[in-house]
Amino acid sequence: MLLFVSSIEASGPPIQKIDVEGLYSIEKEELLYLLNVKAGDVLSPLTVRNGIKRVFLKGIFEDISVEVDDADKSKVKIKVKERDIVKGIYISGNEHLSKKVIKGHFLFTEGQVMRYDLIEDSIKKLRHALSERGFHRAEASIQVERTTEPYRVNVILRVNEGEPELIKSIKIYGPEYEVRSLMKVTEGDIYDQFRLRADLNRIKRHYKKLGYLNPSAGPYTFFEGELDLSINPGKKLGIFFEGNSDIDSKALLKEMPFFDAEDFRDDLVEEASARITALYHSRGYSFAQVAPVVATDKDTINLHFFVFEGERFTVGSIRFTGVTLPEKNLKEIMSLKEGGVYNSDLIDSDRESLREFYNALGYLNAHVEEFHVEIRNSKADINVTVSEGAKTEIISIEIKGAELIPEEKIRSAIGIKPGNPYNEVDISDARYRVIELYGNYGFTEPMVDVKREFVDKGARIVFDIGEGPITFFGKTVIRGNSNTRREVISRELIHRESRPFNYSLLTKERQRLYKLGLFTDVDIDALHKENDARDILIGVKEGKAGIIEFGFGYGEYERYRGFFDISYRNLFGMNRQASFRIEVSSLEQRYILSYFEPWFLGRPMPFRMLLMREERTEKSIDTGETRYKLRRHTASAGFEKRLSEKLKADIFYEFSIVKTFDVKPDVILTRDDMGTLAISAIRPGIIYDTRDNPFDPRRGVLAGISLKMSSSVLLSETDFMKVIFHGSIYKEVSRRFVLALSLRGGIAQGFGATRELPLVERFFLGGRTTVRGYEQDTLGPKGVDGTPTGGNAFLSTNLELRTSIGKGAGLVTFVDGGNVWRKMGDVDASGLKYTAGMGIRYNTPVGPLRIDYGHKLQRERGESRGEVHFSIGHAF
Amino acid sequence: MRYISASDMLFKSDELRVTSYKSSHNLRVFIFSLVTIYSLLVTSFSHAELIDRVVAFVDEEAITLSELEETYENIKKVDASITREEVLKTRINRILLLREARKLRIEAPTEDDLLHEYIDLKVRTFIKLKEEDIGDFYNRNRAEFKGMEFDDVRDKIESYLLEKEVNLRLKRHIEDLRSKAYIKAQL
């Protein structure tokens, strides 16, 4: 027996026990959090009502009820019924059409809520689609089968296609031979209107490509096996240019509006002429003229543009009259530049820019007269006359009505001070910043009225503020996360319940959620205000968590190389990532198993683990001689910690068993250079990164320092300490140019029984990322036969000018310098070896493809002049 | 195993059958089913006071029993013949329209104002009454106007015809919105 009590007042004893039944897809804790019902509280019907409505926003429930035991009102029972979800769709009975095609026409999809109310509609729509596919007698039936998992159903779709309608003959009204050659549908095929429509689109595209203005393909009729098609290519438009020499016809054709408009009209001809003229103006042909002549017959329209280019002008000088401001500043804001192309179309916009500039500086009545332009000897001299008028300054700024936010914070947000020039743009921006400031403190409806009083040459400004009511954050509803645990999302949220509402936090949260790489869509909405609080609704759309990548490439050192990578980025719904990667080339094979835990033990401290097997042959490119071979097994694990948005620290433990063999005798400096060696080391480091894009930085800094310490205390067979530092600066000189500078160095010292570091731990330089005039790892000390031995210290520096030449391509000029020394004490900056060179880049999503040639500036006897390198990604 | 067709869309929880409990997944399912059966048995013999429940939903928006009762009681004061079903239907229509209004980012001080703004924007602005239609109406119903001149009643006829057209189009618009939404009433 169930009684309903209609009252919204909280009453009864505190809740002692809460039972939930029927819940499957989310945890009980999440349900109670959203319902806002917990032990110890007195149950309020209004809270329950709001809670039920909030829980429902999850989108997974069909019914929810909240009851209390009649005998003991401290016992609460929550009954829920979830919506059924389609787990699988199983298609049977199809003979002609593939399951994929049928699924594409089917209303239901896997993972979606099972809409029982749409079953009949889905059958109707499917039958219609199948009829269009040529099966007009097709029948379909749906059965829904419960799985053993609660609220999960399978949809069984049985299809009986029936006999298909076949095309016995095709009659084409229009250019038959040409149309038939373009069609994929032929006599004897099933009358599939999807395929037919694709053919008609192809025919239309074909005629458009040939210059036909508005070809029509269709309509079509089908009766008793006979398909009748009407194709009319329409009129062909021929466009010809005469008299153009500086701008080729291909560039002028791009300005034509006819093909986009699929029409030929007088106004479009006028538009085309105006575009050609504007193009010439932009190249300095200020007196260019264009005359269109149209000739038409039954099938064609011929449009001739007769172009008179005239003389090309550059800007000779720009002079000002009546100005007190520095002329240099005025010239900077103009688009017309001395020595640049003279484009008469820019005169009006430059005049407006100068007027706005004066207004921004408080010259509210400034007047810029028409430019006076004198043309002579291919030069245009521009004279600008300005009546500046009086300058208006801000005398005072007063703030009224601010009670809950300190005045100094509001003044700081306003950013304008007495003495500043008066202008409306700054005041409007200041007003917006004050509204934003209030928004950050939970005042979502502030009224900021700006009053101005003009006195002599000044203005008194009053910001009159109506703060309005404060709003707080309410509860957070997360939906769409069917495979991702709620905590993965909630731990990224920075807003807190009952704290002042702030829109900017929601924007940051959206970025953080996208950054997880789990979601293809993230929507964050603030719901209506209830009792001073706004609930937050976060809707996510999950992407595919499993990724397979593979690639092939060519490098100058390894020659052919390839990789295969399989990864899963949402293990246990916790954003844990595991991957297995194989990298193979003619010189090395590497197998890497890695694991990444973004929040270790519930703290924002990423944990990484890696197991790797590597086999490598070090060779000379020129001679093909093997310097040494190695086989390494490595296990490493460690933590990262983000200290700030730009600063990151990490510490890793690394254990390797390295077997070095086939070593050229003159490379050997220590007995550890041959045979098997266990290296156990810890490796702390810190990185500072402000780059705007890690793959192709245009501005910012990347700097870091790391230490590697290997000791017998850690069960290592060799004892040494290595410090490596690196720093790179990227500076955008202009839209096309980026200057990049890098400095790298490292020192190492053996201790205990180790005098020389083992071969695999020594520093080598030379190659595609260091000193590009040298072959890979060949710079520095050499053995008696001239084989590089590596050393305990290195220093390298690079300077690059990266130039974009458009369409994703770029040119790079560079100077590299560096060297390796056997001992720390040998380091001598005057001993750096320099190379200079050029390279080509082509941008890809993972960084630019590059070819570099580095030329040795201090070539020694027997050395090559330089080296060519192929690679992906910038050198630094 | 149970099949459901278009004409048979109801499930009964006690017909759930669990066959294998080997994996932890199946164990979870088993426990879930036991709890469900147990609670069904227990609730059949106990008395409970309902605090609130869902009586209808429009996609993810729920209408609760307490809300319905509150609205019903208020409307009953002015229209004693109204039924709960009618109130619920109105409430569903209101949710559909408000949702569309919010999608258009219309702002208004109250929900009623928001609805009016939306109807004005989406329906009323598109209605253009022809002068001849007003004249036709006058001529067809001349007897009803009891000798009043056309000019005296023109504005009233226009207003009447406009409201009639608004209601007609609004009804069609609501039907269209209903067809796109997942709506279920479970009074």
Coordinates of N, CA and C in Angstrom, one line a residue, chain A residues 1-5 21 23-24 43 49 52-53 56-57 59 62-68 70 73 77 83-84 115-117 143-146 148-150 479 528, chain B residues 1-6 9 11 16 25 28-29 32 39 43 46-54 57 59-60 62 64-67 69-70 102 181-182 184 186:
Chain A
M1 N 0.8 -1.2 0.0 CA 0.0 0.0 0.0 C 0.9 1.2 0.0
L2 N 0.5 2.2 -0.9 CA 1.4 3.4 -1.0 C 0.5 4.7 -0.9
L3 N 1.0 5.5 0.1 CA 0.2 6.8 0.3 C 1.1 7.9 -0.3
F4 N 0.5 8.9 -0.9 CA 1.2 10.1 -1.3 C 0.8 11.3 -0.5
V5 N 1.8 11.9 0.1 CA 1.6 13.0 1.0 C 2.0 14.3 0.2
E21 N 16.9 0.5 -4.8 CA 16.7 -0.7 -5.6 C 16.6 -0.4 -7.1
L23 N 19.0 0.0 -9.2 CA 20.1 0.8 -9.8 C 21.2 -0.1 -10.4
Y24 N 21.7 0.2 -11.6 CA 22.7 -0.7 -12.2 C 23.9 0.1 -12.8
L43 N 14.1 14.6 5.7 CA 13.7 14.5 4.3 C 12.7 15.6 4.0
R49 N 11.9 16.4 -4.8 CA 11.4 16.7 -6.1 C 12.6 17.3 -7.0
I52 N 15.0 14.4 -7.8 CA 14.5 13.5 -8.8 C 14.8 14.1 -10.2
K53 N 14.4 15.4 -10.3 CA 14.6 16.1 -11.6 C 16.1 16.2 -12.0
F56 N 17.3 12.8 -13.1 CA 16.8 12.4 -14.4 C 17.6 13.0 -15.6
L57 N 18.3 14.1 -15.3 CA 19.1 14.8 -16.3 C 20.3 13.8 -16.8
G59 N 19.9 11.1 -18.0 CA 19.4 10.6 -19.3 C 19.3 9.1 -19.3
E62 N 14.2 5.9 -16.4 CA 12.8 5.8 -16.9 C 11.8 6.2 -15.8
D63 N 12.2 5.9 -14.5 CA 11.3 6.1 -13.4 C 12.1 6.2 -12.1
I64 N 11.7 7.1 -11.2 CA 12.4 7.2 -9.9 C 11.3 7.5 -8.9
S65 N 11.3 6.8 -7.8 CA 10.4 7.2 -6.7 C 11.1 7.1 -5.4
V66 N 10.7 8.0 -4.5 CA 11.2 8.0 -3.1 C 10.1 7.8 -2.1
E67 N 10.3 6.8 -1.2 CA 9.3 6.5 -0.2 C 9.9 6.5 1.1
V68 N 9.1 6.6 2.2 CA 9.6 6.3 3.5 C 8.7 5.2 4.1
D70 N 6.3 3.5 6.4 CA 5.2 4.1 7.2 C 5.4 3.9 8.7
K73 N 9.8 6.2 9.8 CA 10.0 7.2 8.8 C 11.4 7.6 8.6
K77 N 13.4 4.6 1.1 CA 13.6 3.7 0.0 C 13.5 4.4 -1.4
R83 N 16.5 3.2 -18.2 CA 16.1 3.0 -19.6 C 16.9 1.9 -20.2
D84 N 16.3 1.1 -21.0 CA 17.0 0.0 -21.7 C 18.0 0.6 -22.7
R115 N 14.3 2.8 -27.8 CA 13.0 3.6 -27.9 C 11.9 2.7 -28.4
Y116 N 11.2 2.1 -27.5 CA 10.1 1.2 -27.9 C 9.0 1.9 -28.7
D117 N 8.9 3.2 -28.4 CA 7.9 3.9 -29.1 C 8.2 4.2 -30.6
Q143 N 12.6 -7.7 -33.1 CA 12.3 -8.3 -31.8 C 13.4 -7.8 -30.9
V144 N 12.9 -7.5 -29.7 CA 13.9 -7.0 -28.7 C 14.1 -8.2 -27.6
E145 N 15.3 -8.5 -27.4 CA 15.7 -9.6 -26.6 C 16.5 -9.1 -25.4
R146 N 16.0 -9.4 -24.2 CA 16.8 -9.0 -23.0 C 18.1 -9.8 -22.9
T148 N 21.4 -10.9 -20.4 CA 21.5 -11.3 -18.9 C 21.9 -10.1 -18.1
E149 N 22.4 -9.0 -18.8 CA 22.8 -7.8 -18.1 C 21.6 -7.0 -17.9
P150 N 21.3 -6.4 -16.7 CA 20.1 -5.6 -16.5 C 20.1 -4.4 -17.4
R479 N 26.8 13.4 -17.6 CA 26.1 12.4 -18.4 C 26.8 12.1 -19.7
H528 N 19.1 26.5 -14.6 CA 18.4 27.6 -14.0 C 18.7 27.7 -12.6
Chain B
M1 N 14.8 -16.5 -22.0 CA 14.8 -15.6 -23.2 C 13.4 -15.1 -23.5
R2 N 13.3 -13.8 -23.7 CA 12.0 -13.2 -24.0 C 12.1 -12.3 -25.1
Y3 N 11.1 -12.3 -26.0 CA 11.1 -11.4 -27.1 C 10.0 -10.4 -27.0
I4 N 10.3 -9.2 -27.5 CA 9.4 -8.1 -27.4 C 9.1 -7.6 -28.8
S5 N 7.9 -7.5 -29.2 CA 7.6 -6.9 -30.5 C 6.9 -5.6 -30.3
A6 N 6.6 -4.9 -31.4 CA 6.0 -3.6 -31.3 C 4.7 -3.6 -30.5
M9 N 5.4 -4.5 -25.5 CA 6.6 -3.8 -25.2 C 6.8 -3.7 -23.7
F11 N 7.9 -5.4 -20.0 CA 8.7 -6.5 -19.4 C 8.2 -6.7 -17.9
L16 N 12.9 -12.3 -15.4 CA 14.4 -12.4 -15.7 C 14.9 -13.7 -15.3
H25 N 31.1 -10.9 -13.7 CA 30.0 -10.1 -14.3 C 28.7 -10.8 -14.0
R28 N 27.6 -10.4 -10.5 CA 27.0 -9.1 -10.3 C 25.5 -9.0 -10.7
V29 N 25.3 -9.7 -11.9 CA 23.9 -9.7 -12.4 C 23.1 -10.6 -11.5
F32 N 22.2 -8.6 -8.4 CA 21.3 -7.6 -8.8 C 19.8 -8.2 -8.8
S39 N 13.4 -7.4 -2.9 CA 12.8 -6.1 -2.6 C 11.3 -6.2 -3.1
T43 N 8.5 -5.4 -0.5 CA 7.6 -4.3 -0.6 C 6.1 -4.7 -0.8
S46 N 4.7 -4.6 2.8 CA 5.0 -3.5 3.7 C 4.2 -2.2 3.2
H47 N 4.0 -1.3 4.2 CA 3.3 0.0 3.8 C 4.4 1.0 3.7
A48 N 4.1 1.9 2.7 CA 5.1 3.0 2.5 C 4.4 4.3 2.2
E49 N 5.1 5.3 2.5 CA 4.5 6.7 2.2 C 5.4 7.2 1.1
L50 N 4.7 7.5 0.0 CA 5.4 8.0 -1.2 C 5.7 9.5 -1.0
I51 N 7.0 9.8 -1.2 CA 7.4 11.2 -1.1 C 7.2 11.9 -2.4
D52 N 7.7 11.2 -3.4 CA 7.5 11.8 -4.8 C 7.9 10.7 -5.8
R53 N 7.5 10.9 -7.0 CA 7.9 10.0 -8.1 C 7.7 10.7 -9.5
V54 N 8.2 10.0 -10.5 CA 8.1 10.6 -11.8 C 6.8 10.2 -12.5
F57 N 8.0 12.1 -18.4 CA 9.3 12.8 -18.8 C 9.3 13.2 -20.2
D59 N 12.2 13.6 -22.8 CA 13.7 13.3 -22.9 C 14.3 13.2 -21.5
E60 N 15.1 14.1 -21.1 CA 15.8 14.0 -19.8 C 15.1 14.9 -18.7
A62 N 12.2 15.5 -16.1 CA 11.1 14.8 -15.4 C 10.0 15.7 -14.9
T64 N 7.4 15.5 -11.8 CA 7.1 14.7 -10.6 C 5.6 14.8 -10.2
L65 N 5.2 13.8 -9.4 CA 3.9 13.8 -8.9 C 3.5 15.0 -8.1
S66 N 4.5 15.4 -7.3 CA 4.2 16.6 -6.4 C 4.0 17.8 -7.2
E67 N 4.8 18.0 -8.3 CA 4.7 19.1 -9.2 C 3.3 19.1 -9.9
E69 N 0.6 17.6 -8.9 CA -0.5 17.9 -7.9 C -0.6 19.4 -7.6
E70 N 0.6 20.0 -7.4 CA 0.6 21.4 -7.1 C 0.0 22.2 -8.2
R102 N 14.8 28.4 -24.9 CA 16.1 28.5 -24.3 C 17.2 28.2 -25.3
A181 N 10.6 14.3 -29.7 CA 11.0 14.1 -28.3 C 10.6 12.7 -27.8
Y182 N 11.3 12.2 -26.8 CA 11.0 11.0 -26.1 C 10.1 11.3 -24.9
K184 N 7.0 10.2 -22.2 CA 6.3 9.1 -21.6 C 5.5 9.6 -20.4
Q186 N 3.4 8.3 -17.1 CA 3.1 7.1 -16.3 C 2.4 7.5 -15.0

